[in-house]
Short mmCIF file of C-alpha atoms in Angstrom, two decimals:
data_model
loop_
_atom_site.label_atom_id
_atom_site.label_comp_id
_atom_site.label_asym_id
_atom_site.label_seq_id
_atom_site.Cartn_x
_atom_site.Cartn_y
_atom_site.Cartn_z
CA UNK A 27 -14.68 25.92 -19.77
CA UNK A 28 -17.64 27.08 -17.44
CA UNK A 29 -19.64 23.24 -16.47
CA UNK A 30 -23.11 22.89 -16.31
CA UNK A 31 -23.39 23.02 -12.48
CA UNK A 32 -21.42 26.36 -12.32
CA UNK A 33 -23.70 27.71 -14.53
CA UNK A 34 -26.36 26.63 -12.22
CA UNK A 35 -24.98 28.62 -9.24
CA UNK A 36 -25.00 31.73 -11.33
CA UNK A 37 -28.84 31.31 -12.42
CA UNK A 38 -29.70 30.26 -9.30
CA UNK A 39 -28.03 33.19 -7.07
CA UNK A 40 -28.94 35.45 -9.63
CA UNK A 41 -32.66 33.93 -9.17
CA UNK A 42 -32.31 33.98 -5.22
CA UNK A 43 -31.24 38.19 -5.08
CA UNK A 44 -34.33 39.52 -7.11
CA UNK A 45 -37.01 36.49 -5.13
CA UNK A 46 -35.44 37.83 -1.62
CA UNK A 47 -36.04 41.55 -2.51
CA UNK A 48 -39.34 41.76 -3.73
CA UNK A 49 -39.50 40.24 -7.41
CA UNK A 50 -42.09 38.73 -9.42
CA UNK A 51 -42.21 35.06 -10.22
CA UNK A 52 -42.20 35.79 -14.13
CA UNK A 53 -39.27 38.16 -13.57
CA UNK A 54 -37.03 35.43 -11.43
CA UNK A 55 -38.24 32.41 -13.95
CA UNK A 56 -37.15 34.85 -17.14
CA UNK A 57 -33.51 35.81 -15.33
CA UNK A 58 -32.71 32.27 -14.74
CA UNK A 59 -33.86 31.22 -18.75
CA UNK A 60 -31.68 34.15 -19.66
CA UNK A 61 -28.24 33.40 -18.07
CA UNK A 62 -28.70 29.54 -18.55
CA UNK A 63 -29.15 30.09 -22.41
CA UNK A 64 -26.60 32.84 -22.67
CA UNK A 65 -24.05 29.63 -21.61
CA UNK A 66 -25.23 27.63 -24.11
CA UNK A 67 -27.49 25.59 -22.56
CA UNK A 68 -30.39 24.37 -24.51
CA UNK A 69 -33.15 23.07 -21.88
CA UNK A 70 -33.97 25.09 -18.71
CA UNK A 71 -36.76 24.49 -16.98
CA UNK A 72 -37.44 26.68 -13.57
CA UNK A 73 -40.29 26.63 -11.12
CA UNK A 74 -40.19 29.76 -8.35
CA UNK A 75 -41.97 29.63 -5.58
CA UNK A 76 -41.81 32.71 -2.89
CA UNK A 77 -39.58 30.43 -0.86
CA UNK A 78 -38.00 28.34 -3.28
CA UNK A 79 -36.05 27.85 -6.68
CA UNK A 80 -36.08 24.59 -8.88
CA UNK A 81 -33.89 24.89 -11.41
CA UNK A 82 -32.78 22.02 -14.25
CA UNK A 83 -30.75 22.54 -17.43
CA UNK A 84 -29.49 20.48 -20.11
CA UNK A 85 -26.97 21.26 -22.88
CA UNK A 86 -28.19 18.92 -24.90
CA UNK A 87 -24.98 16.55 -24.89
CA UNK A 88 -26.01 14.64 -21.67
CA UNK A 89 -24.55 17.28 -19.48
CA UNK A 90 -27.59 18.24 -17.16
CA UNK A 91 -27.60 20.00 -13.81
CA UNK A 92 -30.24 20.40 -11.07
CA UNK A 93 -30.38 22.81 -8.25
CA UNK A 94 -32.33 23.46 -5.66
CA UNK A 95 -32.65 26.51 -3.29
CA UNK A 96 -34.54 28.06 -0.30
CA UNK A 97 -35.80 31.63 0.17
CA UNK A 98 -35.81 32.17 3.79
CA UNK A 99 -36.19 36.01 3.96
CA UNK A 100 -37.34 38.60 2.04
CA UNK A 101 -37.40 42.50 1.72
CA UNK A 102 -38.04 45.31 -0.23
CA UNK A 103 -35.06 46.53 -2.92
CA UNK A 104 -36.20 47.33 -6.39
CA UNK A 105 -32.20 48.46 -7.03
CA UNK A 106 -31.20 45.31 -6.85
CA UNK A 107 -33.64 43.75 -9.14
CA UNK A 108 -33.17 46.36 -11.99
CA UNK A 109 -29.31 45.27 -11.53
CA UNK A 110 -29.84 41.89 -11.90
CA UNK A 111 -32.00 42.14 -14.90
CA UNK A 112 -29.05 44.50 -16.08
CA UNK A 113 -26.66 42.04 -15.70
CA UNK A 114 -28.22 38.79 -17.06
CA UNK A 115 -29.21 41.19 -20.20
CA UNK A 116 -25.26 41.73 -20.38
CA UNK A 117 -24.06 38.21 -20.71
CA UNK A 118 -26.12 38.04 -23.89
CA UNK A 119 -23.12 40.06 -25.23
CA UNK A 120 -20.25 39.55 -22.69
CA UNK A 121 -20.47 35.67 -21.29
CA UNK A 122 -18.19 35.94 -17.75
CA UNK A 123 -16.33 33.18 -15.97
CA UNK A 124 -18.08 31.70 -13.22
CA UNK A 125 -16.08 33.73 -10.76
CA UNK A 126 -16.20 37.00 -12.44
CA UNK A 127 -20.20 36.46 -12.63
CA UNK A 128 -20.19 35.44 -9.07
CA UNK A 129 -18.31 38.36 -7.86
CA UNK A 130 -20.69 40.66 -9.54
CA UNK A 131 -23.49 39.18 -8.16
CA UNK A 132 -21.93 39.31 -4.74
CA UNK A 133 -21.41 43.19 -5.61
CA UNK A 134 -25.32 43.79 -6.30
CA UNK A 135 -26.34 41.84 -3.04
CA UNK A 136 -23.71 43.34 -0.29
CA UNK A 137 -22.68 46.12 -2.50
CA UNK A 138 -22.26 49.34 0.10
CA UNK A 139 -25.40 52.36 0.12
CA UNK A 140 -24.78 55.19 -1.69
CA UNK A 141 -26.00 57.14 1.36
CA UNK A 142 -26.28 57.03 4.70
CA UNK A 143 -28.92 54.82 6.44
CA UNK A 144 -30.08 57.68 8.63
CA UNK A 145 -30.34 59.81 5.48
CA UNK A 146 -32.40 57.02 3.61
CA UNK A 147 -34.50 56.74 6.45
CA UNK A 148 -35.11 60.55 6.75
CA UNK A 149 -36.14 60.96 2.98
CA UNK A 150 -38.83 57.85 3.24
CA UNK A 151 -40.62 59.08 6.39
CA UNK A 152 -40.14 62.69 4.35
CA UNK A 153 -41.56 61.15 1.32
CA UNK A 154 -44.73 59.50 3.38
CA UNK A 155 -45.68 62.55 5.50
CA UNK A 156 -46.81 63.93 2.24
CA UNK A 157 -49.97 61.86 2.79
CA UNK A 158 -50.80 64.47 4.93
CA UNK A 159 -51.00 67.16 1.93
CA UNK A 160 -52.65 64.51 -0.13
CA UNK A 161 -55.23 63.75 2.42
CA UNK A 162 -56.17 67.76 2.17
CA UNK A 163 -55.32 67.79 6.11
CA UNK A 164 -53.54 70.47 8.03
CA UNK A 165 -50.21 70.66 7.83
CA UNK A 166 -49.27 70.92 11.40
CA UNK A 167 -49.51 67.19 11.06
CA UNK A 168 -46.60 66.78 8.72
CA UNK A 169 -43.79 67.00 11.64
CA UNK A 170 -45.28 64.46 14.01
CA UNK A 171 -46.18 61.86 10.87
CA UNK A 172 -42.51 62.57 9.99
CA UNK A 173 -41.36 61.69 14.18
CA UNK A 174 -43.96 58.79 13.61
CA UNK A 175 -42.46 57.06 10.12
CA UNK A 176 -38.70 57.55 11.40
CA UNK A 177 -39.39 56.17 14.63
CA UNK A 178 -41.04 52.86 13.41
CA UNK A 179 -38.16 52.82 11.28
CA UNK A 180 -35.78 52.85 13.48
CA UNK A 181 -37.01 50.71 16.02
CA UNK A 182 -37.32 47.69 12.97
CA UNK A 183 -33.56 48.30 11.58
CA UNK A 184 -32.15 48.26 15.99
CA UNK A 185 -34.64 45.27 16.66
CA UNK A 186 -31.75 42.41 15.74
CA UNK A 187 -32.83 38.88 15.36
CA UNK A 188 -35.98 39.67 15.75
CA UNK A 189 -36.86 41.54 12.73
CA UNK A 190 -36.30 38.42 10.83
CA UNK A 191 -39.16 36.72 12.81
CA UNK A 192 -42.83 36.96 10.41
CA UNK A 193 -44.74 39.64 11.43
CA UNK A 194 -42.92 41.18 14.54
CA UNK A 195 -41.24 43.69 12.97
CA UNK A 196 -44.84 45.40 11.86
CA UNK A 197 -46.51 44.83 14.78
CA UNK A 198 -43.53 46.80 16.59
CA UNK A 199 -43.48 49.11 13.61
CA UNK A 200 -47.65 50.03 14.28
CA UNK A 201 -46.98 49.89 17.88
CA UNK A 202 -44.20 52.76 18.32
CA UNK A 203 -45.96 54.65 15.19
CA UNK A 204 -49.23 54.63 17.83
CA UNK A 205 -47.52 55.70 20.45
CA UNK A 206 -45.25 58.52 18.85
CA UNK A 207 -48.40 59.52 16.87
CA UNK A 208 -50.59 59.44 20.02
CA UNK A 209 -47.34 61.34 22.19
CA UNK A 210 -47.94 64.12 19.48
CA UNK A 211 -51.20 64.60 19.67
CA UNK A 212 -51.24 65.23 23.55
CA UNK A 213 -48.16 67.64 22.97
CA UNK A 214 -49.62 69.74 19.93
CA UNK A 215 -48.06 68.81 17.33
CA UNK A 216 -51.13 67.54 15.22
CA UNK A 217 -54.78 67.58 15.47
CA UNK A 218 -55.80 64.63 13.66
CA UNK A 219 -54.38 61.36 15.06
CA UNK A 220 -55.54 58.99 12.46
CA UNK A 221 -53.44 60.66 9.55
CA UNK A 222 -50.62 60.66 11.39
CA UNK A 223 -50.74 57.22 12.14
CA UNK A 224 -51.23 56.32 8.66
CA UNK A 225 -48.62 57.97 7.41
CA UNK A 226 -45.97 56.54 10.12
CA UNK A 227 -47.04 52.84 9.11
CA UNK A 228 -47.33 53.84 5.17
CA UNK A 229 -43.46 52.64 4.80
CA UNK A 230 -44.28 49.49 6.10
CA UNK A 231 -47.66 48.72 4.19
CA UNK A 232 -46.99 45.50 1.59
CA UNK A 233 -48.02 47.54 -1.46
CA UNK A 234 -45.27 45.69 -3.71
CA UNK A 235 -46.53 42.12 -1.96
CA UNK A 236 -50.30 43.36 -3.33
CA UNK A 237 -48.77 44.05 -6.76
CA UNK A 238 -46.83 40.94 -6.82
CA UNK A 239 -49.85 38.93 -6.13
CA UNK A 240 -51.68 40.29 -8.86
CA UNK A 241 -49.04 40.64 -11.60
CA UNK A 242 -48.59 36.90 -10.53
CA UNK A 243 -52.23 35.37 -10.88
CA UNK A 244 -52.38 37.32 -14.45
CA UNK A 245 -49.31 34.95 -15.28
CA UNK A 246 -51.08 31.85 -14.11
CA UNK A 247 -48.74 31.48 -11.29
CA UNK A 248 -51.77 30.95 -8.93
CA UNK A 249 -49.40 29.66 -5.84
CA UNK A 250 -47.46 32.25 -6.12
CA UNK A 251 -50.53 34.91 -5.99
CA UNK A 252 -52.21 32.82 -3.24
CA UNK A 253 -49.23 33.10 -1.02
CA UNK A 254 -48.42 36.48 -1.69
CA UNK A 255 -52.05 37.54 -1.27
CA UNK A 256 -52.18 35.63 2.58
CA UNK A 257 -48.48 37.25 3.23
CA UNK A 258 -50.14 40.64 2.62
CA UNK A 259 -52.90 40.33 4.84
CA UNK A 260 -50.91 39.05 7.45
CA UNK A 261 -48.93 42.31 7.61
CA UNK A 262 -51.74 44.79 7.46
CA UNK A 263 -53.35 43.03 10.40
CA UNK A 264 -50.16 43.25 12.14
CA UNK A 265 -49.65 46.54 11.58
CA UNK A 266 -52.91 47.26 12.75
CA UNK A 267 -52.37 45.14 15.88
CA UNK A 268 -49.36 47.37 16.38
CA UNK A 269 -51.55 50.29 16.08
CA UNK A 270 -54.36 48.76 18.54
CA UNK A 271 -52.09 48.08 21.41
CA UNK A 272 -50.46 51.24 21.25
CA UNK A 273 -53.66 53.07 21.45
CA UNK A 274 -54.53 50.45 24.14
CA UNK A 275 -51.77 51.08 26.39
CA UNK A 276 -51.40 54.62 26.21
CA UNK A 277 -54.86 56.30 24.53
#
């Protein structure tokens, strides 16, 4: 027999996996109601922040359960949410023991890459030197805004403890994408340094924090939009400082 407070854990990892990679409140609030009602349990009541989860069930027999738990960091993996939807959508049919349910969960959040990290790396900074073809520009400057986008990249994923510091990681991501955008230019490899830039800091640009922020404040969770809305500022100044001191040091 599963207890009240295991079924907490489960809601509340469940909860913590699509909150740390990029998830909407409404989405995080409706996974937690899902798995907590597909136990049995009769009351839930969940407030998300973007750093936190409250969560409080009852089974309506006296057997209630509270949990609490902090979001400390938080990245970009839509994967990961789809799975998590797909598997609180599953106990509606299949309830699993609190370890089975666990293990999955562990499976979604450290489960291996189907491909390499160079490779994954390649095909984004692939994908966002297109903005050179949407931009109508010449395409001599697809190769350096590829050189550009990897670069950044690569610098974030070798920068260690660092990249889990707010706001370092862009500022280092607009400062090498300035300099290996700016190193092009003066060898040939473009002739318009401004697209090139933007398309080796594209990667990094909080589009899904904008969305979030939005989608959020049309659900009324006006904290949640607030924060989300400051958050994505932050990092399009940063990558813009970045930028600046690149083209400061070496323009």
């Amino acid at each position: 027999m599963i207890t009240p407070k295991q079924i907490l854990n489960i809601a509340a990892y469940a909860g913590d996996i699509i909150l740390s990679n990029g998830g909407e409140i409404y989405r995080t609030e409706d996974t937690i109601s899902r798995i907590c009602q597909a136990y049995g349990m009769k009351y839930v009541q969940s407030l998300v922040t973007p750093t936190g989860i409250f969560i409080s069930i009852d089974d309506g027999d006296g057997g209630s359960e509270t949990i609490v738990r902090r979001i400390h960091s938080r990245e970009i993996n839509l994967t990961k949410i789809s799975k998590v939807n797909d598997f609180s959508r599953s106990l509606q049919t299949e309830v699993l023991k609190h370890q089975a349910a666990m293990e999955e969960l562990a499976s979604i959040e450290y489960g291996n890459p189907k491909s390499k990290l160079t490779l994954g790396l390649f095909l984004i900074s692939f994908g966002v030197s297109m903005n050179v073809i949407l931009m109508n520009e010449n395409y001599i400057n697809i190769i350096p805004a590829i050189l550009a986008s990897l670069g950044a990249q690569i610098a974030v994923k070798k920068m260690g403890f660092l990249k889990d510091i707010n706001f370092i990681p862009e500022i280092v991501a607009g400062f090498i994408a300035g300099s290996i955008s700016l190193f092009s230019l003066q060898q040939g490899l473009g002739d318009n340094l401004a697209i090139i830039v933007v398309s080796g800091i594209l990667p990094f640009v909080p589009g899904v924090a904008i969305t979030n922020s939005i989608r959020d404040a049309i659900s009324g969770d006006l904290i949640s939009s607030t924060s989300r809305s400051i958050e994505a500022a932050l990092i399009a100044i940063s990558l813009a400082v970045g930028v600046a001191l690149s083209l400061g040091v070496f323009y």
